[in-house]
């Protein structure tokens, strides 16, 4: 089963979701289509399994970020470190973005995708309130939602770019977030 998922991930990343067939996945994995169908009824089930696994894995990486250390760093460095978790994950798993943007995922996989967004927003909101304790929870959550939207907007610009262009896109994304967050986390006094 793992070999099938790895083969599917390679093909989804290389060709896009719609161009990949179950026969191509089986061939890439070096098994017969009948073997594939023992584990998955169709391409959609493979996409769901991969998207769910990716969502859970990225959420775990986001939860593992040590916010107490990040809050002590300058805002630009902290934002870059937080965003690096997501960017590096997407670079390691390019099929994830393909699945999120092209595949019609099941309710279960969409639920995991939603939980991933909630994890990102929750972690970032907690970081913001640690940085500025007087910040209302609703304002912290809203600010984190805006940052998630910025991140989602930049991810396609980051994916598939050459190193210099990717670095520039990441730096631009981080600058946008820092400029948005600076007045929010600034302690008023």
Coordinates of N, CA and C in Angstrom, one line a residue:
X1 N 0.8 -1.2 0.0 CA 0.0 0.0 0.0 C 0.9 1.3 0.0
X2 N 1.9 1.3 0.8 CA 2.8 2.5 0.9 C 3.4 2.7 -0.5
X3 N 3.8 1.7 -1.2 CA 4.4 1.9 -2.5 C 3.5 2.5 -3.5
X4 N 2.2 2.1 -3.4 CA 1.2 2.7 -4.2 C 1.0 4.2 -3.9
X5 N 1.0 4.5 -2.6 CA 0.8 5.9 -2.2 C 2.0 6.8 -2.7
X6 N 3.2 6.2 -2.5 CA 4.4 7.0 -3.0 C 4.4 7.2 -4.5
X7 N 4.0 6.1 -5.2 CA 3.9 6.2 -6.7 C 2.9 7.3 -7.1
X8 N 1.7 7.2 -6.4 CA 0.7 8.2 -6.7 C 1.2 9.6 -6.4
X9 N 1.8 9.8 -5.3 CA 2.3 11.1 -4.9 C 3.3 11.7 -6.0
X10 N 4.2 10.8 -6.4 CA 5.2 11.2 -7.5 C 4.4 11.7 -8.7
X11 N 3.4 10.9 -9.1 CA 2.7 11.2 -10.4 C 1.8 12.4 -10.2
X12 N 1.1 12.6 -9.1 CA 0.3 13.7 -8.9 C 1.2 15.0 -8.9
X13 N 2.3 14.9 -8.3 CA 3.2 16.1 -8.3 C 3.8 16.4 -9.7
X14 N 4.1 15.4 -10.4 CA 4.7 15.6 -11.8 C 3.7 15.9 -12.8
X15 N 2.5 15.3 -12.8 CA 1.6 15.4 -14.0 C 0.3 16.2 -13.6
X16 N 0.0 16.3 -12.3 CA -1.3 16.9 -11.9 C -2.3 15.8 -11.7
X17 N -3.3 16.1 -10.9 CA -4.3 15.1 -10.5 C -5.0 14.5 -11.6
X18 N -5.5 15.3 -12.5 CA -6.4 14.9 -13.6 C -5.7 14.0 -14.6
X19 N -4.4 14.2 -14.8 CA -3.7 13.4 -15.8 C -3.3 12.0 -15.4
X20 N -3.4 11.8 -14.1 CA -3.0 10.5 -13.5 C -4.1 9.5 -13.5
X21 N -3.8 8.3 -13.9 CA -4.8 7.2 -13.9 C -4.4 6.1 -12.9
X22 N -5.3 5.3 -12.5 CA -4.9 4.2 -11.6 C -3.9 3.2 -12.3
X23 N -4.1 3.0 -13.6 CA -3.1 2.2 -14.3 C -1.7 2.8 -14.3
X24 N -1.6 4.1 -14.4 CA -0.3 4.8 -14.3 C 0.3 4.6 -12.9
X25 N -0.6 4.8 -11.9 CA -0.1 4.6 -10.5 C 0.4 3.2 -10.3
X26 N -0.3 2.2 -10.8 CA 0.1 0.8 -10.6 C 1.4 0.6 -11.4
X27 N 1.5 1.1 -12.6 CA 2.8 0.9 -13.3 C 4.0 1.6 -12.6
X28 N 3.7 2.8 -12.1 CA 4.8 3.5 -11.4 C 5.2 2.8 -10.1
X29 N 4.3 2.1 -9.5 CA 4.6 1.3 -8.3 C 5.1 -0.1 -8.6
X30 N 5.1 -0.4 -9.9 CA 5.6 -1.7 -10.3 C 4.7 -2.9 -9.9
X31 N 3.4 -2.6 -9.9 CA 2.4 -3.7 -9.6 C 1.3 -3.7 -10.6
X32 N 0.5 -4.7 -10.6 CA -0.6 -4.8 -11.6 C -1.8 -3.9 -11.1
X33 N -2.6 -3.4 -12.0 CA -3.8 -2.7 -11.5 C -4.7 -3.5 -10.6
X34 N -4.7 -4.8 -10.7 CA -5.5 -5.6 -9.8 C -5.0 -5.5 -8.4
X35 N -3.6 -5.4 -8.2 CA -3.1 -5.2 -6.9 C -3.5 -3.9 -6.3
X36 N -3.4 -2.9 -7.1 CA -3.9 -1.5 -6.7 C -5.3 -1.6 -6.2
X37 N -6.2 -2.3 -6.9 CA -7.6 -2.3 -6.5 C -7.8 -3.2 -5.3
X38 N -6.9 -3.9 -4.9 CA -7.0 -4.7 -3.6 C -7.0 -3.7 -2.4
X39 N -6.3 -2.5 -2.6 CA -6.1 -1.6 -1.6 C -7.0 -0.3 -1.7
X40 N -7.3 0.1 -3.0 CA -8.0 1.3 -3.2 C -9.0 1.0 -4.3
X41 N -10.3 1.5 -4.1 CA -11.3 1.2 -5.2 C -11.1 2.1 -6.4
X42 N -10.4 3.3 -6.2 CA -10.3 4.2 -7.3 C -9.2 5.3 -7.0
X43 N -9.0 6.1 -8.0 CA -8.0 7.2 -7.8 C -8.4 8.2 -6.7
X44 N -9.7 8.4 -6.6 CA -10.2 9.4 -5.5 C -9.8 8.9 -4.1
X45 N -9.9 7.6 -3.9 CA -9.6 7.0 -2.6 C -8.1 7.2 -2.3
X46 N -7.3 7.0 -3.3 CA -5.8 7.3 -3.2 C -5.6 8.7 -2.8
X47 N -6.2 9.6 -3.5 CA -6.0 11.1 -3.3 C -6.5 11.4 -1.8
X48 N -7.6 10.8 -1.4 CA -8.1 11.1 -0.1 C -7.1 10.6 1.0
X49 N -6.6 9.4 0.8 CA -5.6 8.9 1.7 C -4.4 9.8 1.8
X50 N -3.8 10.1 0.7 CA -2.7 11.0 0.7 C -3.0 12.4 1.3
X51 N -4.1 13.0 0.9 CA -4.4 14.3 1.4 C -4.6 14.3 3.0
X52 N -5.2 13.2 3.4 CA -5.4 13.0 4.9 C -4.1 12.9 5.6
X53 N -3.2 12.0 5.1 CA -1.9 11.8 5.7 C -1.1 13.1 5.7
X54 N -1.1 13.8 4.6 CA -0.4 15.1 4.5 C -0.9 16.1 5.5
X55 N -2.2 16.2 5.6 CA -2.8 17.2 6.5 C -2.5 16.9 7.9
X56 N -2.6 15.6 8.3 CA -2.3 15.2 9.7 C -0.8 15.5 10.0
X57 N 0.1 15.1 9.0 CA 1.5 15.3 9.3 C 1.9 16.7 9.4
X58 N 1.4 17.6 8.5 CA 1.7 19.0 8.6 C 1.1 19.6 9.9
X59 N 0.0 19.3 10.3 CA -0.6 19.8 11.5 C 0.3 19.4 12.7
X60 N 0.8 18.2 12.7 CA 1.7 17.7 13.8 C 3.0 18.6 13.8
X61 N 3.5 18.9 12.6 CA 4.7 19.7 12.6 C 4.4 21.1 13.1
X62 N 3.3 21.6 12.7 CA 2.9 23.0 13.2 C 2.7 23.0 14.7
X63 N 2.1 22.0 15.3 CA 1.9 21.9 16.7 C 3.2 21.7 17.5
X64 N 4.2 21.2 16.8 CA 5.5 20.9 17.4 C 6.4 22.2 17.5
X65 N 6.0 23.3 16.9 CA 6.7 24.5 16.9 C 6.7 25.0 18.4
X66 N 7.9 25.4 18.9 CA 8.1 25.9 20.2 C 7.8 27.4 20.3
X67 N 6.5 27.7 20.5 CA 6.1 29.1 20.5 C 6.8 30.0 21.6
X68 N 7.2 29.4 22.7 CA 7.8 30.1 23.8 C 9.2 30.6 23.3
X69 N 9.9 29.9 22.4 CA 11.1 30.3 21.9 C 10.9 31.3 20.7
X70 N 9.9 31.1 19.9 CA 9.6 32.0 18.8 C 9.2 33.3 19.2
X71 N 8.5 33.4 20.3 CA 7.9 34.7 20.8 C 9.1 35.6 21.2
X72 N 10.2 35.1 21.6 CA 11.4 35.9 22.0 C 12.2 36.4 20.9
X73 N 11.9 35.9 19.7 CA 12.7 36.4 18.5 C 12.1 37.6 17.9
X74 N 12.8 38.4 17.2 CA 12.2 39.5 16.4 C 11.1 39.0 15.6
X75 N 10.1 39.8 15.4 CA 8.9 39.4 14.6 C 9.2 38.8 13.3
X76 N 10.1 39.5 12.5 CA 10.4 39.0 11.2 C 11.0 37.6 11.2
X77 N 11.9 37.3 12.2 CA 12.5 36.0 12.3 C 11.5 34.9 12.7
X78 N 10.6 35.3 13.6 CA 9.6 34.4 14.1 C 8.6 34.0 13.0
X79 N 8.2 35.0 12.2 CA 7.3 34.8 11.1 C 8.0 33.9 10.1
X80 N 9.2 34.1 9.8 CA 9.9 33.3 8.8 C 10.0 31.9 9.3
X81 N 10.3 31.7 10.6 CA 10.4 30.3 11.1 C 9.0 29.6 11.1
X82 N 8.0 30.3 11.4 CA 6.6 29.7 11.3 C 6.3 29.3 9.9
X83 N 6.5 30.2 9.0 CA 6.2 30.0 7.6 C 7.1 28.9 7.0
X84 N 8.3 28.8 7.5 CA 9.2 27.8 6.9 C 8.7 26.4 7.2
X85 N 8.0 26.2 8.3 CA 7.4 24.8 8.5 C 6.5 24.4 7.4
X86 N 5.6 25.3 7.0 CA 4.7 25.0 5.9 C 5.4 25.0 4.6
X87 N 6.2 25.9 4.3 CA 6.9 25.9 3.0 C 7.7 24.7 2.8
X88 N 8.5 24.3 3.8 CA 9.4 23.1 3.6 C 8.5 21.9 3.5
X89 N 7.4 21.8 4.2 CA 6.6 20.6 4.1 C 6.0 20.5 2.6
X90 N 5.6 21.6 2.1 CA 5.1 21.6 0.7 C 6.2 21.3 -0.3
X91 N 7.4 21.8 0.0 CA 8.5 21.4 -0.9 C 8.8 19.9 -0.9
X92 N 8.8 19.4 0.3 CA 9.0 17.9 0.4 C 7.9 17.1 -0.2
X93 N 6.7 17.6 -0.1 CA 5.5 16.9 -0.6 C 4.7 17.7 -1.6
X94 N 5.3 17.8 -2.8 CA 4.6 18.7 -3.8 C 3.2 18.1 -4.2
X95 N 3.0 16.9 -4.0 CA 1.6 16.3 -4.4 C 0.6 16.9 -3.5
X96 N 0.9 17.3 -2.3 CA -0.1 17.9 -1.4 C -0.8 19.1 -2.0
X97 N 0.0 20.0 -2.5 CA -0.7 21.2 -3.1 C -1.5 20.8 -4.3
X98 N -1.0 19.9 -5.1 CA -1.8 19.4 -6.2 C -3.2 18.8 -5.8
X99 N -3.1 18.0 -4.7 CA -4.4 17.4 -4.2 C -5.3 18.5 -3.7
X100 N -4.8 19.4 -2.9 CA -5.6 20.5 -2.3 C -6.3 21.3 -3.4
X101 N -5.6 21.5 -4.5 CA -6.1 22.4 -5.5 C -6.9 21.8 -6.7
X102 N -6.6 20.5 -6.9 CA -7.2 19.8 -8.1 C -8.2 18.7 -7.8
X103 N -8.0 18.0 -6.7 CA -8.8 16.8 -6.4 C -10.1 17.2 -5.7
X104 N -11.1 16.4 -6.0 CA -12.4 16.5 -5.2 C -12.2 15.5 -4.1
X105 N -11.9 16.1 -2.9 CA -11.7 15.2 -1.8 C -13.0 14.8 -1.0
X106 N -12.9 13.7 -0.4 CA -14.1 13.2 0.4 C -14.3 14.1 1.6
X107 N -15.4 14.0 2.2 CA -15.7 14.7 3.4 C -14.7 14.5 4.5
X108 N -14.2 13.3 4.7 CA -13.2 13.0 5.7 C -11.9 13.7 5.4
X109 N -11.4 13.7 4.2 CA -10.2 14.3 3.8 C -10.4 15.9 3.9
X110 N -11.5 16.4 3.6 CA -11.8 17.8 3.7 C -11.8 18.2 5.2
X111 N -12.3 17.3 6.0 CA -12.3 17.5 7.5 C -10.9 17.7 8.0
X112 N -10.0 16.8 7.5 CA -8.6 16.9 7.9 C -7.9 18.2 7.4
X113 N -8.3 18.6 6.2 CA -7.8 19.8 5.6 C -8.2 21.0 6.5
X114 N -9.5 20.9 6.9 CA -10.0 22.0 7.8 C -9.3 22.0 9.1
X115 N -9.1 20.8 9.7 CA -8.4 20.8 11.0 C -6.9 21.3 10.8
X116 N -6.3 21.1 9.7 CA -5.0 21.6 9.4 C -5.1 23.2 9.4
X117 N -6.0 23.7 8.8 CA -6.2 25.2 8.8 C -6.4 25.7 10.2
X118 N -7.3 25.0 11.0 CA -7.5 25.4 12.4 C -6.3 25.3 13.2
X119 N -5.4 24.3 13.0 CA -4.2 24.2 13.7 C -3.3 25.4 13.4
X120 N -3.1 25.7 12.1 CA -2.3 26.8 11.8 C -2.8 28.1 12.4
X121 N -4.1 28.4 12.3 CA -4.7 29.6 12.8 C -4.6 29.6 14.4
X122 N -4.8 28.5 15.0 CA -4.7 28.4 16.5 C -3.3 28.6 17.0
X123 N -2.3 28.0 16.3 CA -0.9 28.2 16.7 C -0.5 29.7 16.5
X124 N -0.9 30.2 15.4 CA -0.5 31.6 15.1 C -1.2 32.6 16.0
X125 N -2.4 32.3 16.3 CA -3.2 33.2 17.2 C -2.6 33.1 18.6
X126 N -2.2 31.9 19.0 CA -1.5 31.8 20.3 C -0.2 32.5 20.4
X127 N 0.6 32.4 19.3 CA 1.8 33.2 19.2 C 1.6 34.7 19.3
X128 N 0.5 35.2 18.6 CA 0.2 36.6 18.7 C -0.2 37.1 20.1
X129 N -1.0 36.3 20.8 CA -1.4 36.7 22.1 C -0.2 36.5 23.1
X130 N 0.7 35.6 22.9 CA 1.9 35.5 23.7 C 2.8 36.8 23.5
X131 N 2.8 37.2 22.3 CA 3.6 38.4 22.0 C 2.9 39.7 22.5
X132 N 1.6 39.7 22.5 CA 0.9 40.9 23.0 C -0.3 40.3 23.8
X133 N -0.1 40.1 25.1 CA -1.2 39.5 26.0 C -2.5 40.3 26.0
X134 N -2.4 41.6 25.7 CA -3.7 42.3 25.8 C -4.5 42.2 24.5
X135 N -4.0 41.5 23.5 CA -4.7 41.3 22.3 C -5.9 40.4 22.5
X136 N -7.1 40.9 22.1 CA -8.3 40.1 22.2 C -8.2 38.8 21.4
X137 N -8.8 37.7 22.0 CA -8.7 36.4 21.3 C -9.3 36.5 19.9
X138 N -10.4 37.2 19.8 CA -11.1 37.3 18.4 C -10.2 38.0 17.5
X139 N -9.4 39.0 17.9 CA -8.5 39.8 17.0 C -7.3 38.9 16.6
X140 N -6.8 38.1 17.6 CA -5.7 37.2 17.3 C -6.1 36.2 16.3
X141 N -7.3 35.6 16.5 CA -7.8 34.6 15.5 C -8.0 35.2 14.1
X142 N -8.6 36.4 14.1 CA -8.8 37.0 12.8 C -7.5 37.3 12.1
X143 N -6.5 37.8 12.8 CA -5.2 38.1 12.3 C -4.6 36.9 11.7
X144 N -4.7 35.8 12.5 CA -4.2 34.5 12.0 C -4.9 34.0 10.8
X145 N -6.2 34.2 10.7 CA -6.9 33.8 9.5 C -6.4 34.6 8.2
X146 N -6.2 35.9 8.4 CA -5.6 36.7 7.4 C -4.3 36.2 6.9
X147 N -3.4 35.8 7.9 CA -2.1 35.3 7.5 C -2.3 33.9 6.8
X148 N -3.2 33.1 7.2 CA -3.5 31.9 6.4 C -3.9 32.2 5.0
X149 N -4.7 33.2 4.8 CA -5.1 33.6 3.4 C -3.8 34.1 2.6
X150 N -3.0 34.8 3.3 CA -1.7 35.3 2.6 C -0.9 34.1 2.2
X151 N -0.7 33.2 3.2 CA 0.0 31.9 2.9 C -0.5 31.2 1.8
X152 N -1.8 30.9 1.7 CA -2.4 30.2 0.6 C -2.3 30.9 -0.7
X153 N -2.3 32.2 -0.7 CA -2.0 33.0 -1.9 C -0.6 32.9 -2.4
X154 N 0.3 32.8 -1.5 CA 1.7 32.7 -1.9 C 2.2 31.3 -2.3
X155 N 1.6 30.3 -1.7 CA 2.1 28.9 -1.9 C 2.2 28.5 -3.4
X156 N 1.3 28.9 -4.3 CA 1.5 28.6 -5.7 C 2.7 29.3 -6.3
X157 N 3.0 30.5 -5.8 CA 4.1 31.2 -6.3 C 5.4 30.6 -5.8
X158 N 5.4 29.9 -4.7 CA 6.6 29.3 -4.1 C 6.8 27.9 -4.8
X159 N 5.8 27.2 -5.0 CA 5.9 25.9 -5.6 C 6.4 25.9 -7.0
X160 N 7.3 25.0 -7.3 CA 7.8 24.8 -8.7 C 8.7 25.9 -9.2
X161 N 9.1 26.9 -8.3 CA 10.0 28.0 -8.8 C 11.5 27.5 -8.6
X162 N 12.3 28.2 -9.4 CA 13.8 27.9 -9.2 C 14.2 28.5 -7.9
X163 N 15.3 28.1 -7.4 CA 15.7 28.5 -6.0 C 15.7 30.0 -5.8
X164 N 16.3 30.8 -6.7 CA 16.3 32.2 -6.4 C 14.9 32.8 -6.5
X165 N 14.1 32.4 -7.4 CA 12.7 32.9 -7.5 C 11.9 32.5 -6.3
X166 N 12.1 31.2 -5.8 CA 11.4 30.7 -4.7 C 11.8 31.5 -3.4
X167 N 13.1 31.8 -3.3 CA 13.5 32.5 -2.1 C 12.9 33.9 -2.1
X168 N 12.8 34.5 -3.3 CA 12.2 35.9 -3.4 C 10.8 35.8 -3.0
X169 N 10.0 34.8 -3.5 CA 8.6 34.7 -3.2 C 8.4 34.5 -1.7
X170 N 9.2 33.6 -1.1 CA 9.1 33.4 0.4 C 9.4 34.7 1.2
X171 N 10.5 35.4 0.8 CA 10.8 36.6 1.5 C 9.7 37.6 1.3
X172 N 9.1 37.7 0.1 CA 7.9 38.6 -0.1 C 6.8 38.3 0.8
X173 N 6.4 37.0 0.9 CA 5.3 36.5 1.7 C 5.6 36.9 3.2
X174 N 6.8 36.6 3.6 CA 7.1 36.9 5.0 C 7.0 38.4 5.3
X175 N 7.5 39.2 4.3 CA 7.4 40.7 4.5 C 6.0 41.2 4.6
X176 N 5.1 40.6 3.7 CA 3.7 41.0 3.8 C 3.1 40.7 5.1
X177 N 3.4 39.5 5.6 CA 2.9 39.1 7.0 C 3.4 39.9 8.1
X178 N 4.7 40.2 8.0 CA 5.3 41.0 9.1 C 4.7 42.4 9.1
X179 N 4.5 43.0 7.9 CA 3.9 44.4 7.8 C 2.5 44.4 8.3
X180 N 1.8 43.3 8.0 CA 0.4 43.2 8.5 C 0.4 43.0 10.1
X181 N 1.3 42.2 10.6 CA 1.3 41.8 12.0 C 1.9 42.9 12.9
X182 N 2.9 43.7 12.4 CA 3.6 44.6 13.3 C 2.7 45.5 14.1
X183 N 1.7 46.2 13.5 CA 0.8 47.0 14.3 C -0.1 46.2 15.3
X184 N -0.3 45.0 15.0 CA -1.2 44.1 15.8 C -0.5 43.7 17.1
X185 N 0.8 43.3 16.9 CA 1.5 42.8 18.1 C 2.2 43.9 18.9
X186 N 2.3 45.1 18.3 CA 2.9 46.2 19.0 C 2.2 46.5 20.3
X187 N 3.0 46.6 21.4 CA 2.4 46.9 22.7 C 2.1 48.3 22.7
X188 N 0.9 48.7 23.0 CA 0.5 50.1 23.0 C 0.8 50.6 24.4
X189 N 1.3 51.7 24.4 CA 1.6 52.2 25.8 C 1.9 53.6 25.7

